[in-house]
Coordinates of C-alpha atoms in Angstrom, one line a residue:
M1 CA -39.7 -35.7 48.0
R2 CA -36.0 -34.8 47.8
V3 CA -33.7 -37.7 46.9
P4 CA -30.3 -37.2 48.6
R5 CA -27.3 -36.7 46.5
A6 CA -25.0 -39.7 46.1
E7 CA -26.6 -41.8 48.8
A8 CA -27.6 -45.5 48.4
G9 CA -31.1 -46.8 49.0
H10 CA -33.0 -44.9 46.4
A11 CA -32.0 -46.6 43.2
D12 CA -35.4 -48.3 42.7
L13 CA -37.3 -45.1 43.3
V14 CA -35.1 -43.1 40.9
N15 CA -35.3 -45.8 38.2
G16 CA -39.0 -45.8 38.5
L17 CA -39.2 -42.0 38.1
R18 CA -36.8 -42.2 35.1
E19 CA -39.0 -44.9 33.4
L20 CA -42.2 -42.9 34.0
R21 CA -40.9 -39.7 32.4
A22 CA -39.0 -41.5 29.6
R23 CA -42.1 -43.4 28.6
I24 CA -44.2 -40.2 28.4
L25 CA -41.4 -38.3 26.6
Y26 CA -41.0 -41.2 24.1
D27 CA -44.6 -40.4 23.0
H28 CA -45.3 -43.3 20.6
G29 CA -41.9 -42.8 18.9
R30 CA -41.9 -39.1 18.6
R31 CA -38.6 -38.9 20.6
P32 CA -36.9 -42.2 19.8
D33 CA -33.9 -41.5 22.0
F34 CA -36.0 -42.2 25.1
R35 CA -36.4 -45.9 24.2
A36 CA -33.6 -48.5 24.3
A37 CA -33.1 -51.3 21.8
D38 CA -34.6 -53.8 24.3
G39 CA -37.9 -51.8 24.4
S40 CA -37.3 -50.2 27.8
H41 CA -37.6 -46.5 28.4
V42 CA -34.5 -44.6 29.5
D43 CA -33.8 -41.2 30.8
D44 CA -30.8 -41.6 33.1
Q45 CA -29.5 -38.3 34.6
D46 CA -27.2 -37.8 37.5
L47 CA -29.2 -34.7 38.2
D48 CA -32.0 -36.9 39.7
Y49 CA -29.9 -37.3 42.9
G50 CA -30.1 -34.2 45.0
A51 CA -33.3 -33.0 43.3
W52 CA -36.9 -32.6 44.5
H53 CA -39.3 -34.9 42.7
F54 CA -43.1 -34.2 42.5
V55 CA -45.6 -36.8 41.3
A56 CA -49.3 -36.2 40.6
R57 CA -51.9 -38.9 41.0
R58 CA -55.7 -39.0 41.0
E59 CA -55.7 -40.5 44.5
P60 CA -53.1 -41.5 47.2
G61 CA -51.2 -44.6 46.1
G62 CA -52.7 -44.5 42.6
P63 CA -50.7 -44.7 39.4
P64 CA -48.6 -41.7 38.6
L65 CA -50.1 -39.4 36.0
G66 CA -47.6 -36.6 35.9
Y67 CA -44.2 -35.6 37.1
I68 CA -41.8 -32.6 37.5
R69 CA -38.3 -32.2 38.9
L70 CA -36.8 -29.2 40.8
S71 CA -33.1 -29.0 41.2
T72 CA -31.5 -26.9 43.8
P73 CA -28.1 -25.0 43.9
A74 CA -26.6 -28.1 45.5
T75 CA -26.5 -29.7 42.1
G76 CA -26.0 -26.5 40.0
D77 CA -23.0 -28.0 38.4
L78 CA -25.2 -30.6 36.7
F79 CA -28.0 -28.3 35.6
Q80 CA -29.3 -29.0 32.1
S81 CA -29.4 -25.3 31.5
R82 CA -25.7 -25.0 32.2
A83 CA -24.9 -27.8 29.8
Y84 CA -27.2 -26.4 27.1
L85 CA -25.7 -22.9 27.2
G86 CA -22.1 -23.7 28.0
E87 CA -20.2 -22.6 31.1
E88 CA -19.4 -19.0 30.0
A89 CA -22.8 -18.2 28.6
Y90 CA -24.4 -19.6 31.7
E91 CA -22.3 -17.4 34.0
R92 CA -23.1 -14.4 31.8
L93 CA -26.8 -15.2 32.1
L94 CA -26.6 -15.3 35.9
L95 CA -24.7 -12.0 35.9
S96 CA -27.3 -10.3 33.7
E97 CA -30.0 -11.5 36.0
G98 CA -28.2 -10.4 39.1
A99 CA -28.3 -13.9 40.6
E100 CA -25.7 -15.9 42.4
P101 CA -25.4 -19.7 41.8
G102 CA -26.7 -20.3 45.3
E103 CA -29.9 -18.4 44.4
T104 CA -30.5 -20.3 41.1
F105 CA -32.9 -23.3 40.9
E106 CA -33.8 -25.3 37.8
H107 CA -37.1 -27.0 37.0
S108 CA -37.3 -29.7 34.3
R109 CA -38.9 -32.8 33.0
L110 CA -42.5 -31.7 33.3
V111 CA -44.5 -34.6 31.8
V112 CA -48.2 -35.6 32.0
E113 CA -49.8 -38.8 30.7
H114 CA -51.8 -38.2 27.5
R115 CA -55.0 -39.5 29.2
A116 CA -54.7 -37.0 32.0
R117 CA -53.9 -33.8 30.2
K118 CA -57.4 -32.5 30.4
L119 CA -57.2 -32.6 34.2
G120 CA -55.0 -29.6 34.4
L121 CA -52.1 -31.5 36.1
G122 CA -49.5 -29.6 34.1
V123 CA -50.6 -26.4 35.7
Y124 CA -50.6 -27.9 39.2
L125 CA -47.2 -29.6 38.8
N126 CA -45.7 -26.4 37.5
T127 CA -47.1 -24.4 40.4
V128 CA -45.9 -26.9 43.0
A129 CA -42.3 -26.8 41.6
I130 CA -42.3 -23.0 41.3
G131 CA -43.9 -22.7 44.8
A132 CA -41.2 -25.0 46.2
A133 CA -38.4 -22.9 44.6
H134 CA -40.0 -19.7 46.1
H135 CA -40.1 -21.3 49.5
L136 CA -36.5 -22.5 49.3
G137 CA -35.2 -19.1 48.5
A138 CA -34.8 -19.0 44.8
K139 CA -34.1 -15.7 43.2
I140 CA -34.4 -17.0 39.7
M141 CA -35.4 -20.3 38.1
V142 CA -34.0 -21.6 34.8
G143 CA -35.0 -24.4 32.5
T144 CA -35.0 -25.6 28.9
S145 CA -38.3 -26.0 27.1
G146 CA -39.5 -27.6 23.9
T147 CA -41.4 -25.5 21.4
K148 CA -43.1 -27.8 19.0
D149 CA -46.4 -28.0 21.0
G150 CA -46.1 -24.5 22.4
Q151 CA -44.6 -25.7 25.7
H152 CA -42.6 -22.4 26.0
H153 CA -45.8 -20.5 25.7
F154 CA -47.3 -22.6 28.5
H155 CA -44.4 -21.8 30.8
G156 CA -44.8 -18.1 29.8
R157 CA -48.1 -18.1 31.6
F158 CA -46.1 -18.7 34.9
G159 CA -43.8 -15.8 34.4
F160 CA -41.0 -17.6 32.5
R161 CA -39.5 -15.7 29.6
P162 CA -37.2 -16.9 26.8
V163 CA -33.6 -15.9 26.7
A164 CA -32.8 -14.2 23.4
G165 CA -30.6 -16.2 21.1
T166 CA -31.0 -19.5 22.9
R167 CA -33.5 -21.3 20.6
R168 CA -32.0 -24.1 18.5
Y169 CA -32.9 -27.6 17.3
V170 CA -31.9 -30.5 19.7
E171 CA -31.9 -33.9 18.1
H172 CA -32.5 -35.7 21.4
Y173 CA -35.9 -34.1 21.6
T174 CA -36.5 -33.8 17.9
E175 CA -37.6 -30.2 18.1
D176 CA -36.4 -26.7 18.8
V177 CA -35.5 -26.0 22.5
V178 CA -35.2 -22.6 24.2
L179 CA -33.9 -21.5 27.6
L180 CA -36.3 -19.9 29.9
V181 CA -35.8 -17.7 33.0
H182 CA -38.3 -16.9 35.9
R183 CA -37.7 -14.2 38.5
T184 CA -39.4 -15.0 41.7
A185 CA -39.7 -11.3 42.7
E186 CA -41.9 -10.8 39.7
G187 CA -44.6 -13.3 40.7
A188 CA -45.8 -16.1 38.5
G189 CA -47.9 -14.5 35.8
E190 CA -51.5 -15.8 35.6
Y191 CA -50.8 -18.3 38.4
T192 CA -49.2 -16.0 41.0
D193 CA -51.9 -16.7 43.6
L194 CA -51.8 -20.4 43.1
V195 CA -48.0 -20.5 43.3
A196 CA -48.2 -18.5 46.6
E197 CA -50.6 -21.2 47.9
M198 CA -48.3 -24.0 46.9
C199 CA -45.4 -22.1 48.4
S200 CA -47.2 -22.1 51.8
Q201 CA -48.1 -25.8 51.4
F202 CA -44.6 -26.9 50.5
P203 CA -43.5 -28.0 54.0
A204 CA -46.5 -30.4 53.9
F205 CA -45.5 -31.7 50.5
A206 CA -41.9 -32.1 51.6
A207 CA -42.9 -34.3 54.5
E208 CA -44.7 -36.8 52.4
P209 CA -42.8 -39.9 51.3
L210 CA -42.6 -40.5 47.6
T211 CA -43.4 -44.0 46.3
L212 CA -44.2 -45.5 42.9
P213 CA -46.8 -48.3 43.1
T214 CA -45.9 -51.6 41.6
A215 CA -48.1 -52.5 38.6
P216 CA -50.6 -55.2 39.5
H217 CA -50.0 -58.6 38.1
L218 CA -52.5 -59.6 35.3
D219 CA -52.5 -63.3 34.7
H220 CA -53.7 -63.1 31.0
G221 CA -50.5 -64.2 29.4
A222 CA -48.4 -62.2 26.9
A223 CA -50.0 -59.7 24.6
P224 CA -50.6 -61.2 21.1
A225 CA -48.0 -60.4 18.5
G226 CA -48.7 -57.3 16.6
L227 CA -50.4 -55.3 19.4
H228 CA -47.3 -53.2 19.6
P229 CA -46.6 -51.9 16.1
A230 CA -43.0 -51.1 15.4
Q231 CA -43.8 -47.8 13.7
V232 CA -46.4 -45.3 14.9
P233 CA -47.2 -42.4 12.5
D234 CA -45.9 -39.1 13.8
R235 CA -49.0 -37.6 15.6
E236 CA -47.6 -34.0 15.0
I237 CA -47.6 -34.2 11.2
W238 CA -50.5 -32.4 9.5
R239 CA -49.1 -31.0 6.3
P240 CA -49.2 -33.1 3.1
V241 CA -46.3 -33.0 0.6
V242 CA -47.2 -31.9 -3.0
F243 CA -45.1 -33.2 -5.9
E244 CA -45.2 -31.8 -9.5
P245 CA -43.3 -34.6 -11.4
V246 CA -42.8 -32.4 -14.5
H247 CA -40.1 -30.7 -12.3
A248 CA -36.9 -32.7 -12.0
A249 CA -36.5 -32.2 -8.2
D250 CA -40.1 -33.3 -7.5
Y251 CA -39.7 -36.3 -9.9
A252 CA -36.6 -37.4 -7.9
A253 CA -38.4 -36.9 -4.6
L254 CA -41.5 -38.8 -5.7
T255 CA -39.4 -41.6 -7.0
A256 CA -37.5 -41.9 -3.7
L257 CA -40.8 -41.9 -1.8
L258 CA -42.2 -44.7 -4.0
E259 CA -39.0 -46.7 -3.4
S260 CA -39.4 -46.4 0.3
D261 CA -41.8 -48.5 2.5
A262 CA -43.8 -45.4 3.4
V263 CA -46.5 -45.5 0.7
Q264 CA -49.4 -47.7 1.9
A265 CA -51.8 -47.0 -1.0
V266 CA -51.8 -45.2 -4.4
H267 CA -54.9 -43.5 -5.6
D268 CA -54.8 -42.5 -9.3
T269 CA -58.1 -41.4 -10.8
I270 CA -56.6 -38.6 -13.0
D271 CA -58.4 -40.0 -16.1
A272 CA -61.8 -39.6 -14.5
Q273 CA -60.8 -36.1 -13.2
L274 CA -59.8 -35.0 -16.7
I275 CA -63.1 -36.1 -18.2
E276 CA -65.0 -34.2 -15.4
L277 CA -62.9 -31.1 -16.1
I278 CA -63.8 -31.2 -19.9
R279 CA -67.5 -31.6 -19.1
C280 CA -67.5 -28.8 -16.5
R281 CA -66.1 -26.4 -19.1
E282 CA -68.7 -27.4 -21.7
P283 CA -71.7 -28.6 -19.8
G284 CA -74.1 -28.3 -22.7
R285 CA -72.2 -30.4 -25.1
R286 CA -72.4 -34.2 -25.5
F287 CA -69.1 -35.8 -26.4
D288 CA -68.7 -39.1 -28.1
P289 CA -65.7 -41.2 -26.9
T290 CA -63.5 -40.1 -29.7
E291 CA -64.2 -36.4 -29.1
L292 CA -63.7 -36.8 -25.4
A293 CA -60.3 -38.5 -25.9
A294 CA -59.3 -35.7 -28.2
K295 CA -60.2 -33.1 -25.6
V296 CA -58.3 -34.9 -22.9
A297 CA -55.2 -35.1 -25.2
E298 CA -55.5 -31.4 -25.9
Q299 CA -55.6 -30.7 -22.1
L300 CA -52.5 -32.9 -21.5
A301 CA -50.6 -30.9 -24.2
G302 CA -48.1 -33.7 -24.7
T303 CA -47.6 -34.4 -21.0
E304 CA -47.8 -38.0 -20.0
T305 CA -50.9 -38.7 -18.0
W306 CA -48.9 -39.9 -14.9
A307 CA -46.9 -36.7 -14.9
Y308 CA -49.9 -34.3 -15.3
G309 CA -51.0 -32.3 -12.2
T310 CA -49.8 -33.2 -8.8
W311 CA -49.2 -36.2 -6.6
V312 CA -50.1 -35.5 -3.0
W313 CA -48.5 -37.5 -0.2
Y314 CA -50.5 -37.7 3.1
P315 CA -47.8 -39.1 5.5
W316 CA -50.3 -39.7 8.4
S317 CA -52.2 -42.2 6.3
G318 CA -49.6 -43.4 3.9
R319 CA -51.8 -42.5 0.9
L320 CA -50.4 -41.0 -2.3
V321 CA -53.1 -39.3 -4.4
H322 CA -52.9 -38.1 -8.0
L323 CA -54.9 -34.8 -8.6
L324 CA -55.5 -32.1 -11.1
P325 CA -53.5 -28.9 -10.7
C326 CA -54.8 -26.4 -8.2
D327 CA -57.0 -24.2 -10.4
E328 CA -58.5 -27.1 -12.3
F329 CA -59.0 -29.1 -9.2
R330 CA -61.0 -26.3 -7.6
L331 CA -63.0 -25.6 -10.7
V332 CA -64.2 -29.2 -10.7
R333 CA -64.6 -29.6 -7.0
T334 CA -66.8 -26.5 -6.6
D335 CA -68.6 -26.8 -9.9
R336 CA -71.9 -27.7 -8.1
N337 CA -71.7 -24.4 -6.1
R338 CA -72.6 -22.4 -9.3
E339 CA -75.8 -20.3 -9.3
K340 CA -75.5 -20.3 -5.4
I341 CA -71.9 -19.2 -5.5
Q342 CA -70.7 -17.9 -8.9
R343 CA -67.2 -18.5 -10.0
P344 CA -66.1 -14.8 -9.5
Q345 CA -67.5 -15.0 -6.0
Q346 CA -65.7 -18.3 -5.4
R347 CA -62.4 -16.8 -6.5
R348 CA -63.0 -13.8 -4.1
L349 CA -63.7 -16.2 -1.2
L350 CA -60.5 -18.2 -1.8
D351 CA -58.5 -15.0 -1.2
A352 CA -59.9 -14.8 2.4
R353 CA -58.2 -16.1 5.6
I354 CA -60.4 -17.3 8.4
G355 CA -59.2 -17.8 12.0
I356 CA -61.0 -20.5 14.1
V357 CA -60.6 -20.8 17.9
G358 CA -61.9 -23.9 19.5
L359 CA -61.9 -27.1 17.3
S360 CA -64.6 -29.3 18.8
V361 CA -67.6 -27.2 17.7
G362 CA -65.3 -25.3 15.5
N363 CA -64.3 -28.4 13.6
S364 CA -67.7 -28.6 12.1
A365 CA -67.5 -25.0 11.0
A366 CA -64.0 -25.5 9.5
I367 CA -65.0 -28.5 7.5
T368 CA -68.1 -26.9 6.2
L369 CA -66.2 -23.7 5.2
A370 CA -63.6 -25.8 3.4
L371 CA -66.2 -27.9 1.6
E372 CA -68.0 -24.9 0.4
G373 CA -64.8 -23.1 -0.6
V374 CA -65.4 -20.2 1.8
A375 CA -61.7 -19.1 2.3
G376 CA -58.5 -20.5 0.9
A377 CA -56.5 -20.0 4.1
F378 CA -57.2 -21.0 7.7
R379 CA -55.5 -20.3 11.0
L380 CA -56.5 -22.9 13.6
A381 CA -56.0 -22.7 17.4
D382 CA -56.8 -25.3 20.1
F383 CA -54.6 -26.6 22.9
D384 CA -56.7 -29.8 23.5
E385 CA -56.5 -33.3 22.3
L386 CA -59.4 -35.5 21.0
S387 CA -61.0 -37.5 23.8
L388 CA -63.6 -40.3 23.7
S389 CA -66.3 -38.0 25.1
N390 CA -65.7 -35.6 22.2
M391 CA -66.8 -38.2 19.7
N392 CA -70.5 -37.7 20.2
R393 CA -70.2 -34.5 18.1
L394 CA -66.7 -34.3 16.4
R395 CA -66.3 -36.3 13.2
A396 CA -63.2 -38.4 13.8
G397 CA -62.2 -42.0 14.0
V398 CA -61.3 -43.9 17.1
H399 CA -57.7 -44.1 15.8
H400 CA -57.6 -40.3 16.3
L401 CA -58.0 -40.4 20.1
E402 CA -55.4 -38.3 21.9
L403 CA -54.5 -36.5 18.6
G404 CA -54.3 -32.7 18.9
K405 CA -57.6 -31.1 17.7
A406 CA -55.7 -28.6 15.7
V407 CA -53.6 -31.3 14.0
L408 CA -56.8 -33.4 13.4
C409 CA -58.7 -30.4 11.8
A410 CA -55.7 -29.4 9.6
R411 CA -55.5 -33.0 8.3
Q412 CA -59.2 -33.1 7.6
L413 CA -59.1 -29.8 5.6
Y414 CA -56.1 -30.9 3.6
E415 CA -57.8 -34.1 2.7
I416 CA -60.6 -32.0 1.2
D417 CA -58.3 -29.5 -0.6
P418 CA -54.5 -30.1 -0.5
Y419 CA -53.9 -26.6 -2.0
L420 CA -55.3 -24.8 1.1
D421 CA -53.0 -22.5 3.2
I422 CA -53.3 -23.7 6.8
E423 CA -51.5 -22.7 10.0
I424 CA -52.1 -24.2 13.4
M425 CA -51.5 -23.2 16.9
P426 CA -51.6 -26.4 19.0
A427 CA -50.9 -24.4 22.2
G428 CA -54.2 -22.6 21.8
L429 CA -55.0 -18.9 21.9
T430 CA -53.2 -17.2 24.8
D431 CA -51.9 -13.7 25.5
T432 CA -48.6 -14.7 24.0
T433 CA -50.1 -16.1 20.7
M434 CA -52.9 -13.6 20.3
T435 CA -51.1 -11.1 18.0
E436 CA -49.6 -13.9 15.9
F437 CA -53.1 -15.5 15.5
F438 CA -54.8 -12.3 14.4
Q439 CA -52.0 -10.7 12.3
G440 CA -49.6 -13.5 11.4
A441 CA -46.5 -12.6 9.5
G442 CA -48.2 -9.9 7.5
T443 CA -51.2 -12.2 6.8
P444 CA -54.1 -11.0 9.0
I445 CA -57.3 -13.0 9.3
D446 CA -60.4 -11.5 7.6
L447 CA -62.9 -13.2 9.9
L448 CA -62.9 -14.9 13.3
V449 CA -65.0 -18.0 14.2
E450 CA -64.9 -18.2 18.0
E451 CA -66.0 -21.5 19.5
C452 CA -63.8 -21.9 22.6
D453 CA -65.1 -22.7 26.1
T454 CA -62.8 -20.3 28.1
P455 CA -64.4 -17.0 29.1
Y456 CA -61.1 -15.2 29.2
V457 CA -60.3 -16.2 25.6
K458 CA -63.8 -15.4 24.4
I459 CA -63.5 -11.8 25.7
A460 CA -59.8 -11.3 24.9
A461 CA -60.3 -12.5 21.3
R462 CA -63.2 -10.1 20.8
E463 CA -61.2 -7.2 22.2
H464 CA -58.5 -7.9 19.6
A465 CA -61.0 -8.4 16.8
R466 CA -62.7 -5.1 17.6
A467 CA -59.4 -3.2 17.8
L468 CA -58.4 -4.6 14.3
G469 CA -61.9 -4.3 12.7
I470 CA -62.3 -8.1 12.3
P471 CA -65.9 -9.5 12.2
V472 CA -66.7 -12.4 14.7
V473 CA -69.1 -15.2 14.2
M474 CA -70.1 -17.7 16.9
D475 CA -72.5 -20.7 17.0
C476 CA -73.7 -21.8 20.4
N477 CA -75.1 -25.2 19.3
D478 CA -78.3 -24.7 21.4
R479 CA -81.5 -23.7 19.7
G480 CA -79.6 -22.9 16.6
M481 CA -78.2 -19.7 18.0
L482 CA -75.9 -17.7 15.7
D483 CA -74.0 -14.7 17.0
I484 CA -72.6 -12.1 14.6
E485 CA -70.5 -9.0 15.6
R486 CA -69.5 -6.8 12.6
F487 CA -66.6 -5.0 14.2
D488 CA -65.5 -4.3 10.6
L489 CA -68.5 -2.0 10.2
E490 CA -69.1 -1.0 13.9
P491 CA -65.7 -0.4 15.5
D492 CA -67.3 0.8 18.8
R493 CA -69.8 -2.0 19.1
P494 CA -70.1 -3.4 22.7
L495 CA -68.7 -6.9 23.0
L496 CA -71.3 -9.7 22.8
H497 CA -74.0 -7.0 22.1
G498 CA -73.4 -5.4 25.5
R499 CA -74.4 -8.5 27.4
I500 CA -71.3 -8.4 29.6
G501 CA -71.3 -4.7 30.2
D502 CA -67.9 -3.0 30.5
L503 CA -66.2 -6.3 31.6
R504 CA -62.7 -6.7 30.1
A505 CA -60.6 -9.8 29.8
A506 CA -58.1 -8.4 32.3
D507 CA -60.9 -8.4 34.9
L508 CA -61.6 -12.2 34.7
P509 CA -58.7 -13.5 36.9
T510 CA -60.3 -11.6 39.8
L511 CA -63.7 -13.3 39.4
T512 CA -64.7 -16.2 41.6
D513 CA -65.6 -19.6 40.0
Q514 CA -69.3 -18.8 40.6
A515 CA -68.9 -15.4 39.0
K516 CA -67.3 -17.0 35.9
A517 CA -70.2 -19.5 35.6
D518 CA -72.7 -16.7 35.9
L519 CA -70.7 -14.9 33.2
I520 CA -71.0 -17.8 30.7
L521 CA -74.8 -17.9 31.3
Q522 CA -75.0 -14.1 30.7
M523 CA -73.1 -14.5 27.4
V524 CA -75.6 -17.0 26.1
D525 CA -78.7 -15.4 27.7
P526 CA -80.3 -17.6 30.4
E527 CA -83.7 -16.5 29.3
R528 CA -83.4 -18.0 25.8
I529 CA -81.4 -21.2 26.2
S530 CA -83.3 -24.5 25.7
P531 CA -85.1 -26.0 28.7
A532 CA -82.7 -29.0 28.5
L533 CA -79.6 -26.9 28.7
A534 CA -81.1 -24.8 31.5
A535 CA -81.7 -27.9 33.5
A536 CA -78.2 -29.2 32.8
F537 CA -76.4 -26.2 34.3
G538 CA -77.5 -27.2 37.8
E539 CA -76.2 -30.7 37.3
I540 CA -72.7 -29.9 36.1
G541 CA -70.2 -31.2 38.5
R542 CA -72.9 -33.3 40.2
T543 CA -74.5 -35.7 37.8
L544 CA -72.9 -34.3 34.6
C545 CA -69.2 -33.7 33.7
S546 CA -70.1 -30.8 31.4
W547 CA -72.9 -29.3 29.5
P548 CA -74.7 -31.5 26.9
Q549 CA -74.0 -31.1 23.2
L550 CA -75.4 -33.0 20.2
A551 CA -73.9 -33.8 16.8
S552 CA -77.0 -32.5 15.1
D553 CA -76.7 -29.1 16.9
V554 CA -73.0 -28.9 16.0
A555 CA -73.6 -29.8 12.4
L556 CA -76.3 -27.1 12.2
G557 CA -73.9 -24.7 13.7
G558 CA -71.3 -25.4 11.1
A559 CA -73.9 -24.6 8.4
L560 CA -74.9 -21.3 10.1
V561 CA -71.4 -20.1 10.6
T562 CA -70.5 -20.9 6.9
E563 CA -73.6 -19.0 5.7
A564 CA -72.7 -16.0 7.8
A565 CA -69.1 -16.0 6.8
R566 CA -69.9 -16.3 3.1
R567 CA -72.2 -13.3 3.3
I568 CA -69.7 -11.2 5.3
L569 CA -66.8 -12.0 3.0
L570 CA -68.8 -11.3 -0.2
G571 CA -70.2 -8.0 1.2
L572 CA -73.8 -9.4 1.2
P573 CA -76.3 -8.2 3.8
C574 CA -75.4 -9.7 7.2
E575 CA -75.8 -7.4 10.1
S576 CA -74.6 -7.7 13.7
G577 CA -77.0 -9.6 16.0
R578 CA -78.2 -12.8 17.6
F579 CA -80.3 -15.2 15.5
Y580 CA -82.1 -18.5 16.3
I581 CA -82.8 -21.3 13.9
D582 CA -84.6 -23.4 16.5
L583 CA -85.6 -26.7 15.0
D584 CA -87.8 -27.5 18.0
T585 CA -89.9 -24.5 17.0
L586 CA -89.6 -24.9 13.2
I587 CA -90.4 -28.6 13.0
A588 CA -93.9 -28.1 14.3
P589 CA -97.4 -28.5 12.9
E590 CA -97.9 -24.7 12.3
H591 CA -94.9 -24.7 10.0
N592 CA -95.9 -27.8 7.9
T593 CA -96.1 -26.8 4.3
A594 CA -97.2 -30.2 3.1
A595 CA -100.5 -30.3 5.0
L596 CA -103.2 -32.2 3.1
P597 CA -106.0 -30.1 1.7
A598 CA -109.3 -30.1 3.5
G599 CA -111.4 -33.2 2.8
V600 CA -108.5 -35.3 1.7
P601 CA -108.2 -38.4 3.9
A602 CA -104.9 -38.8 5.7

């Protein structure tokens, strides 16, 4: 619906829209400017009058789950983009794009409730607004976008491109913002067809009245005090802070932290860690207490115990932990690996960087890799957030719900080893982020663990891996299936062992939904999947929301991926192929090695 400019009679509607988007933008305190001192959510903009407003719901009259605004040339003097660039720079932009003010539209304030982000509402809201602009005669669209969660990459999938030199930090949004431009003549990227459909349907959308339902009255009294904590930890933080108090700057920063209210618990077990270190170095020797104390004093070399090693601050939990320095910490932590993984091999593994795409099943692989010390650096990609239905197989607490899976995984790895080198891509793996994921800033990955659900990404990732000579490992968490593709040794090897023929990632957008479903089956081999999974495919979308997955299968997959990765990175025998560690088959009478001898009663 379009709200007329400077006309009475729409104040309640506009205020409702403002409260909706401000509440979502506030995001548990991430953007504090969107909440007033009285607790209300505020986002008052004159631009709301004269704009088109689109609201997404599950059903007619239901609660709003998402929103986007489209502003027309009639309010061009109020565009956020104009204010962001400044008058002269904005006019230069239009001139460079060959567009008149009357041909320029602005889309803004795309927001989706956290609980609805898996429904794809962001895609549909974006296509509705872009389709409307196309219908109304836009030559270009402009808009500002945040970058912290990869929002600019998301808009890039619709044909928006960043304007060079416009990225900068904006305090109001607590993140970097960049200006984007979309040319209608160039289509809408991956969603050109869907935008065309929305463009044709725009007259029907425009005719529908826009209302915001009144929240139902619940006669349960006021919420108990304390149900609305004043401070919610930043759900985007995933990197710990490491202090070495022997350095003056770190000592001052640690002192300031301890004087704040941020530290919830202090964990100092450095004395026990030092004793373990001494015993790991001389396992065959028995120390009496005096000898052990002397060895510890020798290790400290005059440093006070409290200042030895590092203090690691985990801001998401409020914990401050005292640990041995990096090399000593890792020597003790992986000491029980020896004879299965020798120390020279361990050091070699720690030089490796592993990329992991898809962090539901991939979370198990990441944690097992980190526990075993297979890689000292990780690059993690997943656009999704943890939902309740993920928690039958993904090790997390209920307090992690709606936390980004990439953030969650990075935190878990850092709590195992705070000295790891971790990068995350919370927007997931896309055409825009593919090169950065594989090659980084001069730090390419050595191995790819691919555990995503999207056929396009599965194939595109393998195309990049093959071109760069990077091996790929995948677990399918059904019948213990492990897939290995040694593109480092076989640069011409067919993708997925030739199971998809000559199909390329670029071909997938032209496939029908049924063809994509058939492709997934072809990837995993319909002749070899378990009977339970085979039966489930026919029920998906009818009696099942998605295919079944069990924690035990996922945990086994983490072990199989880690075993394969370790062999590959150490140059041990590990050839390309598809292998099955099928517990239904292996845990059977014919494989029982503890059968009683003949004549012995059971």
